[in-house]
Short mmCIF file of C-alpha atoms and ligand atoms in Angstrom, two decimals:
data_model
loop_
_atom_site.label_atom_id
_atom_site.label_comp_id
_atom_site.label_asym_id
_atom_site.label_seq_id
_atom_site.Cartn_x
_atom_site.Cartn_y
_atom_site.Cartn_z
CA UNK W 15 0.33 -0.08 0.08
CA UNK W 16 1.69 3.60 -1.56
CA UNK W 17 -1.97 5.88 -0.81
CA UNK W 18 -4.19 5.28 1.47
CA UNK W 19 -7.27 3.10 0.06
CA UNK W 20 -9.82 6.02 -0.02
CA UNK W 21 -7.12 8.69 -1.80
CA UNK W 22 -7.27 5.28 -4.26
CA UNK W 23 -11.12 5.51 -4.53
CA UNK W 24 -11.36 9.43 -4.70
CA UNK W 25 -9.15 9.79 -7.61
CA UNK W 26 -10.56 7.05 -9.14
CA UNK W 27 -13.69 8.90 -8.84
CA UNK W 28 -12.61 12.16 -9.68
CA UNK W 29 -10.36 10.89 -12.88
CA UNK W 30 -12.94 12.44 -15.33
CA UNK W 31 -11.18 15.85 -15.86
CA UNK W 32 -7.83 14.20 -15.81
CA UNK W 33 -8.41 11.69 -18.37
CA UNK W 34 -9.78 14.66 -20.91
CA UNK W 35 -6.21 15.89 -20.27
CA UNK W 36 -4.23 13.44 -20.99
CA UNK W 37 -6.98 12.14 -23.95
CA UNK W 38 -6.20 15.69 -25.28
CA UNK W 39 -2.14 15.69 -25.22
CA UNK W 40 -2.27 12.40 -26.81
CA UNK W 41 -5.00 13.50 -29.94
CA UNK W 42 -2.74 16.80 -30.35
CA UNK W 43 1.06 14.91 -30.15
CA UNK W 44 -1.30 12.08 -32.73
CA UNK W 45 -2.86 15.06 -35.08
CA UNK W 46 -1.30 17.97 -34.80
CA UNK W 47 -2.97 20.93 -31.93
CA UNK W 48 -4.92 22.78 -34.48
CA UNK W 49 -6.99 19.69 -34.88
CA UNK W 50 -7.74 19.55 -31.10
CA UNK W 51 -10.36 21.07 -29.56
CA UNK W 52 -10.12 21.25 -25.81
CA UNK W 53 -12.94 22.89 -23.46
CA UNK W 54 -11.77 20.20 -20.51
CA UNK W 55 -10.17 23.09 -18.58
CA UNK W 56 -10.84 26.62 -16.78
CA UNK W 57 -8.19 27.93 -17.30
CA UNK W 58 -8.97 31.63 -18.10
CA UNK W 59 -7.93 32.50 -21.96
CA UNK W 60 -8.30 36.48 -21.76
CA UNK W 61 -4.57 37.69 -19.84
CA UNK W 62 -4.32 39.92 -16.55
CA UNK W 63 -5.25 43.59 -16.85
CA UNK W 64 -2.77 45.21 -17.48
CA UNK W 65 -3.33 46.99 -14.16
CA UNK W 66 -2.87 44.52 -11.93
CA UNK W 67 0.59 44.05 -14.01
CA UNK W 68 1.43 47.63 -13.46
CA UNK W 69 1.14 46.90 -9.36
CA UNK W 70 2.58 43.39 -9.39
CA UNK W 71 6.04 45.25 -11.51
CA UNK W 72 5.61 48.47 -8.66
CA UNK W 73 5.33 45.99 -6.14
CA UNK W 74 8.46 43.99 -7.41
CA UNK W 75 10.59 46.96 -7.51
CA UNK W 76 9.97 48.50 -4.18
CA UNK W 77 12.74 48.47 -2.13
CA UNK W 78 10.87 47.54 1.30
CA UNK W 79 12.78 45.23 3.79
CA UNK W 80 10.26 41.79 4.63
CA UNK W 81 8.35 41.83 2.04
CA UNK W 82 8.07 38.58 1.57
CA UNK W 83 8.40 37.51 4.67
CA UNK W 84 5.40 35.96 7.12
CA UNK W 85 2.82 37.90 8.36
CA UNK W 86 -0.26 37.59 10.50
CA UNK W 87 -1.99 34.41 8.97
CA UNK W 88 -4.71 36.37 7.90
CA UNK W 89 -3.28 38.64 4.90
CA UNK W 90 -1.71 41.62 4.64
CA UNK W 91 -3.74 44.63 7.33
CA UNK W 92 -3.79 46.93 3.71
CA UNK W 93 -4.73 44.40 1.50
CA UNK W 94 -7.72 43.46 3.87
CA UNK W 95 -8.45 46.61 3.90
CA UNK W 96 -9.01 47.38 0.78
CA UNK W 97 -11.55 44.70 0.07
CA UNK W 98 -13.73 46.09 3.03
CA UNK W 99 -13.90 48.88 0.85
CA UNK W 100 -13.94 47.16 -2.24
CA UNK W 101 -17.40 45.45 -0.76
CA UNK W 102 -18.67 48.30 0.82
CA UNK W 103 -18.93 50.17 -2.08
CA UNK W 104 -21.08 47.15 -3.52
CA UNK W 105 -23.36 46.22 -0.89
CA UNK W 106 -23.98 48.78 1.60
CA UNK W 107 -23.16 46.82 4.13
CA UNK W 108 -20.24 47.84 7.01
CA UNK W 109 -17.87 45.31 6.67
CA UNK W 110 -14.00 46.23 8.09
CA UNK W 111 -10.64 44.61 6.98
CA UNK W 112 -10.92 42.29 9.41
CA UNK W 113 -13.72 40.70 7.94
CA UNK W 114 -11.92 39.37 5.76
CA UNK W 115 -9.42 36.65 5.19
CA UNK W 116 -6.85 36.07 2.75
CA UNK W 117 -7.02 32.71 1.05
CA UNK W 118 -4.86 30.80 -1.00
CA UNK W 119 -7.74 31.22 -3.79
CA UNK W 120 -11.41 30.20 -3.48
CA UNK W 121 -10.26 26.47 -3.00
CA UNK W 122 -8.39 27.08 -0.04
CA UNK W 123 -11.31 29.52 1.42
CA UNK W 124 -13.27 26.26 1.40
CA UNK W 125 -11.33 24.45 3.04
CA UNK W 126 -10.79 26.75 5.83
CA UNK W 127 -14.60 27.71 6.19
CA UNK W 128 -15.57 23.66 6.55
CA UNK W 129 -12.34 23.31 8.73
CA UNK W 130 -13.65 26.17 11.55
CA UNK W 131 -17.13 25.55 11.26
CA UNK W 132 -17.91 21.63 10.84
CA UNK W 133 -18.53 18.74 13.33
CA UNK W 134 -17.86 15.28 12.78
CA UNK W 135 -20.91 14.20 10.56
CA UNK W 136 -22.50 17.80 9.80
CA UNK W 137 -24.14 18.12 6.91
CA UNK W 138 -23.60 20.58 3.61
CA UNK W 139 -25.75 21.11 1.48
CA UNK W 140 -24.44 20.59 -1.96
CA UNK W 141 -26.43 21.70 -4.81
CA UNK W 142 -26.47 19.55 -8.49
CA UNK W 143 -24.96 20.31 -10.83
CA UNK W 144 -21.53 21.30 -7.84
CA UNK W 145 -17.83 21.88 -8.32
CA UNK W 146 -16.68 18.36 -8.35
CA UNK W 147 -13.65 19.40 -5.06
CA UNK W 148 -16.91 20.58 -2.96
CA UNK W 149 -17.47 16.39 -2.12
CA UNK W 150 -13.47 16.80 -0.47
CA UNK W 151 -13.01 20.00 0.64
CA UNK W 152 -16.49 18.29 2.57
CA UNK W 153 -14.81 15.52 3.35
CA UNK W 154 -11.62 16.93 3.89
CA UNK W 155 -13.24 18.31 7.13
CA UNK W 156 -15.09 15.34 8.54
CA UNK W 157 -18.54 16.81 7.05
CA UNK W 158 -21.34 14.85 5.19
CA UNK W 159 -22.28 16.33 1.25
CA UNK W 160 -26.37 15.54 0.89
CA UNK W 161 -26.59 16.20 -2.30
CA UNK W 162 -29.75 18.16 -3.78
CA UNK W 163 -30.68 18.44 -7.06
CA UNK W 164 -31.22 22.27 -8.69
CA UNK W 165 -34.56 22.27 -11.85
CA UNK W 166 -34.72 22.08 -15.05
CA UNK W 167 -32.77 25.27 -15.77
CA UNK W 168 -30.89 24.75 -13.39
CA UNK W 169 -32.15 27.43 -10.72
CA UNK W 170 -32.35 26.86 -7.13
CA UNK W 171 -35.18 24.75 -6.06
CA UNK W 172 -36.26 25.89 -3.28
CA UNK W 173 -38.60 22.93 -2.81
CA UNK W 174 -35.71 20.59 -1.96
CA UNK W 175 -33.68 22.52 -0.30
CA UNK W 176 -36.31 22.49 2.00
CA UNK W 177 -36.86 19.45 2.58
CA UNK W 178 -33.13 18.01 2.65
CA UNK W 179 -32.21 20.56 5.98
CA UNK W 180 -32.36 18.38 8.79
CA UNK W 181 -30.90 19.21 12.87
CA UNK W 182 -27.65 17.80 11.33
CA UNK W 183 -26.91 20.65 8.92
CA UNK W 184 -24.29 23.52 9.05
CA UNK W 185 -23.85 24.83 6.01
CA UNK W 186 -25.59 25.04 1.96
CA UNK W 187 -23.18 25.52 -0.57
CA UNK W 188 -24.25 28.41 -3.08
CA UNK W 189 -21.89 28.93 -6.21
CA UNK W 190 -23.51 31.79 -8.79
CA UNK W 191 -22.46 32.09 -11.19
CA UNK W 192 -22.37 27.78 -11.41
CA UNK W 193 -19.68 26.05 -12.29
CA UNK W 194 -20.81 24.04 -14.25
CA UNK W 195 -23.65 24.83 -15.78
CA UNK W 196 -23.27 29.65 -15.97
CA UNK W 197 -27.27 29.75 -13.75
CA UNK W 198 -27.31 33.48 -11.40
CA UNK W 199 -29.61 32.77 -8.74
CA UNK W 200 -32.09 35.80 -8.79
CA UNK W 201 -32.31 38.00 -5.69
CA UNK W 202 -36.39 37.33 -5.37
CA UNK W 203 -35.08 33.36 -4.95
CA UNK W 204 -32.32 33.97 -2.43
CA UNK W 205 -34.26 35.89 -0.30
CA UNK W 206 -35.93 33.24 -0.06
CA UNK W 207 -33.24 31.08 1.05
CA UNK W 208 -32.19 32.94 4.19
CA UNK W 209 -36.33 32.60 4.56
CA UNK W 210 -35.41 29.05 4.49
CA UNK W 211 -32.66 29.25 6.51
CA UNK W 212 -33.95 31.23 9.41
CA UNK W 213 -36.85 28.75 9.61
CA UNK W 214 -34.60 26.15 9.78
CA UNK W 215 -32.47 27.65 12.52
CA UNK W 216 -35.64 28.37 14.72
CA UNK W 217 -36.64 24.91 15.00
CA UNK W 218 -33.19 23.32 15.12
CA UNK W 219 -31.68 25.89 16.74
CA UNK W 220 -28.25 25.02 14.90
CA UNK W 221 -26.42 28.15 13.14
CA UNK W 222 -26.05 27.51 9.83
CA UNK W 223 -24.60 28.84 7.33
CA UNK W 224 -24.51 30.19 3.73
CA UNK W 225 -21.10 29.96 2.38
CA UNK W 226 -21.43 31.63 -1.22
CA UNK W 227 -18.66 30.42 -3.64
CA UNK W 228 -18.39 33.62 -6.03
CA UNK W 229 -14.52 33.02 -8.02
CA UNK W 230 -17.10 34.42 -10.99
CA UNK W 231 -18.04 37.27 -9.73
CA UNK W 232 -16.55 39.57 -12.32
CA UNK W 233 -17.71 37.48 -14.68
CA UNK W 234 -21.24 38.25 -15.52
CA UNK W 235 -23.37 38.80 -18.79
CA UNK W 236 -26.08 40.53 -20.56
CA UNK W 237 -25.56 43.84 -17.56
CA UNK W 238 -25.95 41.18 -14.44
CA UNK W 239 -25.50 42.20 -11.28
CA UNK W 240 -24.99 39.80 -8.70
CA UNK W 241 -27.71 39.51 -5.52
CA UNK W 242 -26.34 41.05 -2.40
CA UNK W 243 -25.76 38.12 -0.46
CA UNK W 244 -25.66 39.48 2.86
CA UNK W 245 -28.89 41.48 1.95
CA UNK W 246 -30.72 37.67 2.17
CA UNK W 247 -29.67 35.87 4.71
CA UNK W 248 -27.74 36.80 8.06
CA UNK W 249 -24.58 34.42 8.52
CA UNK W 250 -23.21 34.55 4.66
CA UNK W 251 -20.11 34.28 4.32
CA UNK W 252 -18.64 35.00 1.08
CA UNK W 253 -15.45 32.88 -0.51
CA UNK W 254 -13.93 34.80 -3.70
CA UNK W 255 -10.88 34.54 -5.59
CA UNK W 256 -8.84 36.34 -8.33
CA UNK W 257 -7.94 33.38 -10.71
CA UNK W 258 -10.58 33.95 -12.85
CA UNK W 259 -11.37 38.25 -12.52
CA UNK W 260 -7.50 38.45 -12.96
CA UNK W 261 -6.74 35.69 -14.84
CA UNK W 262 -4.12 34.17 -11.92
CA UNK W 263 -4.95 31.60 -10.81
CA UNK W 264 -1.42 29.87 -11.13
CA UNK W 265 -0.66 32.69 -8.31
CA UNK W 266 -3.50 31.26 -5.79
CA UNK W 267 -4.79 34.31 -4.02
CA UNK W 268 -8.54 34.79 -2.53
CA UNK W 269 -10.07 35.90 0.86
CA UNK W 270 -13.01 34.68 2.88
CA UNK W 271 -15.15 38.09 3.88
CA UNK W 272 -17.54 37.18 6.16
CA UNK W 273 -20.86 39.04 7.02
CA UNK W 274 -20.16 41.68 9.81
CA UNK W 275 -23.98 40.81 11.35
CA UNK W 276 -23.54 37.21 11.47
CA UNK W 277 -23.86 35.73 14.88
CA UNK W 278 -19.82 34.88 16.37
CA UNK W 279 -18.07 36.55 13.68
CA UNK W 280 -14.85 37.39 15.62
CA UNK W 281 -15.12 34.16 16.72
CA UNK W 282 -15.39 33.00 12.59
CA UNK W 283 -12.73 35.39 11.65
CA UNK W 284 -10.15 33.86 14.72
CA UNK W 285 -11.38 30.48 13.56
CA UNK W 286 -10.37 30.59 9.61
CA UNK W 287 -7.23 32.55 10.17
CA UNK W 288 -6.18 29.14 13.28
CA UNK W 289 -7.72 26.61 9.19
CA UNK W 290 -5.27 28.66 7.04
CA UNK W 291 -2.30 28.64 9.46
CA UNK W 292 -2.93 24.52 10.30
CA UNK W 293 -4.08 23.49 7.07
CA UNK W 294 -0.58 24.39 6.49
CA UNK W 295 -1.61 27.73 3.85
CA UNK W 296 0.48 29.39 6.95
CA UNK W 297 -0.79 32.61 4.38
CA UNK W 298 -2.03 34.03 1.27
CA UNK W 299 0.51 34.67 -2.01
CA UNK W 300 2.56 37.84 -0.15
CA UNK W 301 3.40 39.66 -3.27
CA UNK W 302 -0.01 38.72 -5.33
CA UNK W 303 -1.49 40.42 -1.90
CA UNK W 304 0.66 43.44 -2.15
CA UNK W 305 -0.62 43.60 -6.34
CA UNK W 306 -4.20 42.96 -5.71
CA UNK W 307 -4.55 45.81 -3.11
CA UNK W 308 -3.66 48.56 -5.29
CA UNK W 309 -5.51 47.18 -8.87
CA UNK W 310 -8.85 46.32 -7.11
CA UNK W 311 -11.70 47.42 -9.18
CA UNK W 312 -10.27 46.63 -12.51
CA UNK W 313 -10.54 43.29 -13.54
CA UNK W 314 -10.58 41.04 -16.65
CA UNK W 315 -13.55 42.35 -19.37
CA UNK W 316 -16.60 39.65 -18.98
CA UNK W 317 -17.90 41.24 -23.00
CA UNK W 318 -14.41 39.14 -23.81
CA UNK W 319 -16.21 35.94 -22.53
CA UNK W 320 -19.94 36.84 -23.28
CA UNK W 321 -18.56 36.92 -26.58
CA UNK W 322 -17.10 33.24 -26.74
CA UNK W 323 -20.19 32.26 -25.66
CA UNK W 324 -22.06 34.07 -28.03
CA UNK W 325 -19.90 32.49 -30.90
CA UNK W 326 -20.51 29.34 -29.07
CA UNK W 327 -24.24 28.95 -28.87
CA UNK W 328 -25.17 29.99 -31.59
CA UNK W 329 -23.47 27.90 -33.69
CA UNK W 330 -24.51 24.85 -31.61
CA UNK W 331 -28.21 25.79 -31.60
CA UNK W 332 -28.01 25.92 -34.92
CA UNK W 333 -26.40 22.60 -35.32
CA UNK W 334 -29.60 21.44 -32.69
CA UNK W 335 -28.14 21.84 -29.12
CA UNK W 336 -30.12 21.46 -26.20
CA UNK W 337 -29.03 24.23 -23.20
CA UNK W 338 -29.99 26.72 -20.87
CA UNK W 339 -27.78 30.08 -21.80
CA UNK W 340 -25.46 30.72 -19.31
CA UNK W 341 -25.74 33.80 -17.42
CA UNK W 342 -22.05 34.64 -16.35
CA UNK W 343 -18.59 32.19 -16.03
CA UNK W 344 -17.25 30.41 -18.48
CA UNK W 345 -19.27 27.24 -19.28
CA UNK W 346 -21.69 25.85 -21.10
CA UNK W 347 -23.86 22.72 -19.93
CA UNK W 348 -25.74 20.62 -22.71
CA UNK W 349 -27.73 18.17 -22.82
CA UNK W 350 -26.48 15.23 -24.05
CA UNK W 351 -28.90 13.56 -27.09
CA UNK W 352 -28.35 10.37 -24.91
CA UNK W 353 -29.31 9.57 -21.55
CA UNK W 354 -26.00 8.03 -21.12
CA UNK W 355 -23.06 10.87 -21.84
CA UNK W 356 -20.31 9.21 -22.11
CA UNK W 357 -20.47 7.18 -25.12
CA UNK W 358 -21.73 11.01 -26.68
CA UNK W 359 -18.56 12.52 -24.73
CA UNK W 360 -15.99 9.64 -26.39
CA UNK W 361 -17.30 10.17 -30.16
CA UNK W 362 -17.04 13.82 -29.53
CA UNK W 363 -13.44 12.79 -28.63
CA UNK W 364 -13.18 10.96 -31.80
CA UNK W 365 -14.07 14.36 -33.17
CA UNK W 366 -11.26 16.12 -31.42
CA UNK W 367 -13.62 17.70 -29.30
CA UNK W 368 -12.82 17.53 -25.39
CA UNK W 369 -15.81 17.91 -23.18
CA UNK W 370 -16.18 16.85 -20.05
CA UNK W 371 -18.97 14.52 -18.98
CA UNK W 372 -21.78 15.65 -16.89
CA UNK W 373 -21.52 13.44 -14.45
CA UNK W 374 -18.77 13.98 -12.75
CA UNK W 375 -20.59 17.02 -12.29
CA UNK W 376 -23.28 14.83 -10.19
CA UNK W 377 -25.34 15.26 -13.72
CA UNK W 378 -25.46 12.77 -15.84
CA UNK W 379 -27.51 13.25 -19.44
CA UNK W 380 -25.32 16.55 -19.59
CA UNK W 381 -21.55 17.52 -20.34
CA UNK W 382 -19.63 20.90 -19.70
CA UNK W 383 -18.10 22.88 -22.68
CA UNK W 384 -15.08 25.13 -21.22
CA UNK W 385 -14.92 28.26 -23.46
CA UNK W 386 -12.21 29.94 -22.46
CA UNK W 387 -10.50 29.50 -25.24
CA UNK W 388 -9.81 31.84 -28.58
CA UNK W 389 -12.65 32.11 -30.75
CA UNK W 390 -10.60 30.09 -34.30
CA UNK W 391 -10.75 26.89 -31.15
CA UNK W 392 -14.69 27.45 -31.10
CA UNK W 393 -15.28 28.00 -34.68
CA UNK W 394 -13.27 25.28 -35.54
CA UNK W 395 -14.50 22.55 -33.28
CA UNK W 396 -18.22 23.41 -34.14
CA UNK W 397 -17.57 20.88 -37.59
CA UNK W 398 -16.80 18.13 -34.71
CA UNK W 399 -19.92 18.72 -32.71
CA UNK W 400 -21.76 18.56 -35.53
CA UNK W 401 -21.10 14.98 -36.55
CA UNK W 402 -20.82 14.11 -33.20
CA UNK W 403 -24.85 15.09 -32.63
CA UNK W 404 -24.86 13.56 -36.00
CA UNK W 405 -23.78 10.08 -35.18
CA UNK W 406 -26.26 10.12 -32.09
CA UNK W 407 -29.28 11.05 -33.94
N1 LIG B 682 -15.35 27.34 -7.43
C1 LIG B 682 -15.40 27.31 -8.54
C2 LIG B 682 -17.10 27.38 -8.63
C3 LIG B 682 -14.45 26.84 -9.20
O1 LIG B 682 -15.22 26.47 -10.61
C4 LIG B 682 -12.94 26.80 -9.00
C5 LIG B 682 -11.97 26.68 -10.18
O2 LIG B 682 -11.80 26.26 -11.01
C6 LIG B 682 -12.42 27.12 -7.68
C7 LIG B 682 -13.74 26.98 -6.42
C8 LIG B 682 -12.08 27.01 -6.92
O3 LIG B 682 -10.37 28.60 -7.55
P1 LIG B 682 -9.61 28.75 -6.99
O4 LIG B 682 -8.66 28.86 -8.08
O5 LIG B 682 -9.61 30.61 -6.83
O6 LIG B 682 -8.91 28.43 -5.72
#
C-alpha cells in the first residue's frame, strides 16, 4: 500500500477531467495541435489586466524590508482593508478589514471555512450540478455532503432545499454564477433561501451558514449584477478569488469575507485565521496580495467571455444542441442527445473535441464545455460537434 485506500478510490472517482486532459495531450501529439479542440479545463484564456501587471511590477521593484516575509495568518492588513472597502462600495454593508481573511484561492477559502465550522458528521447541502471538488472539501473536514438537485433550468429548487435541511445541517454551499452551468441565482430566490434557513434555525436551534462560492462574480453577461447575499441572510460567508477575475489562477489568491452581522463573526474569523495556519497554507501569497491591493476594481472584461458564449451558443443552436444560455462564468452545460453521456463524450473525442461528462458534476445526461478558449478554437470545433450529434441522431 503506497497510498491510502480512500485516496485511491477518490482519485478514481475524480479522474474525468484528468482523463480528458491526458487524452487531449495524446490526440495533439497524434493529430497536431490545431486539430484538437480542448474545452476540458477552466483555465482563463484572457490575459490579466494591464493595471494588475503594472502593480505587480511596482511591488517587485519597490525596495521594502520584509516584503516577502511571513505576515499575520489572515493576510496583509492593507489588502484586507482594501477588499473590505471594495465590498462596502458594492454591497452597502458595514464590513471592515477584520472581517476579511486572505486565502490561497477560493479552494483554500472553502477549505478553511469547512474546517472551521464542521463537527464530525455535520451535513453540508451541495446543489447539483456542482463543482466536483466540493465533495472532497467537505470530506476533508469530516462533514457529510448532501446533494440537492437544482431545477431543470438549473435555478434553485427551494422546496428540495427545504426538505433536505435537518438538525445536522451546518451549511449550504451555493455557487453563482455556477460552474458548470453558468446559472446566476436571482435576488428573489436567494431572499427566499435566506427565509428558509432562518426557519430551519428557529426549528433546530442550530446556526446554519450560507457559504457563497463566488470566483466568477466579475464574469457576468448581459449587464447582470450579482445579488447581495449579505442582504439575503445574516449568517453568510462569501468565498471569492482573483483566479478568474484577474486571470491569475496560478498565483493562488482569494479571500473569505464574513458578514459583519453574522452571529459570532469575530470568533469565526479567528477560527478561519487559525485554520489558514494549521491546514498548512500559513498565509496567502505575499506579492499577489500587495499587487491586488493596488489594482482592485479593474478586472478582466466579461464582454470577452460573452463574445465567446454568443459565438458558441449560436453555432451549437444551429446544429441542434439544447442548453440553457449561461448568465456568467465561462461554461456551457448542454444536454447529451442520449441519457448516458459517456459514449457521446467519446464520440466528440473522436472528432478531436474534448469536453467533460456531466456525471463528474453530479448531472449525468449533460456535458460541460469550458469556453475560455480562443475564438478560432470555438469556430473550428463546430464541425466536430455537428458530426458527433449526427451520429447519435
Ligand atoms: N469554486 C469553483 C466553482 C471553481 O470553478 C473553482 C475553480 O475553477 C474554484 C472554486 C477554485 O478556484 P481557485 O482557483 O480560486 O481556488
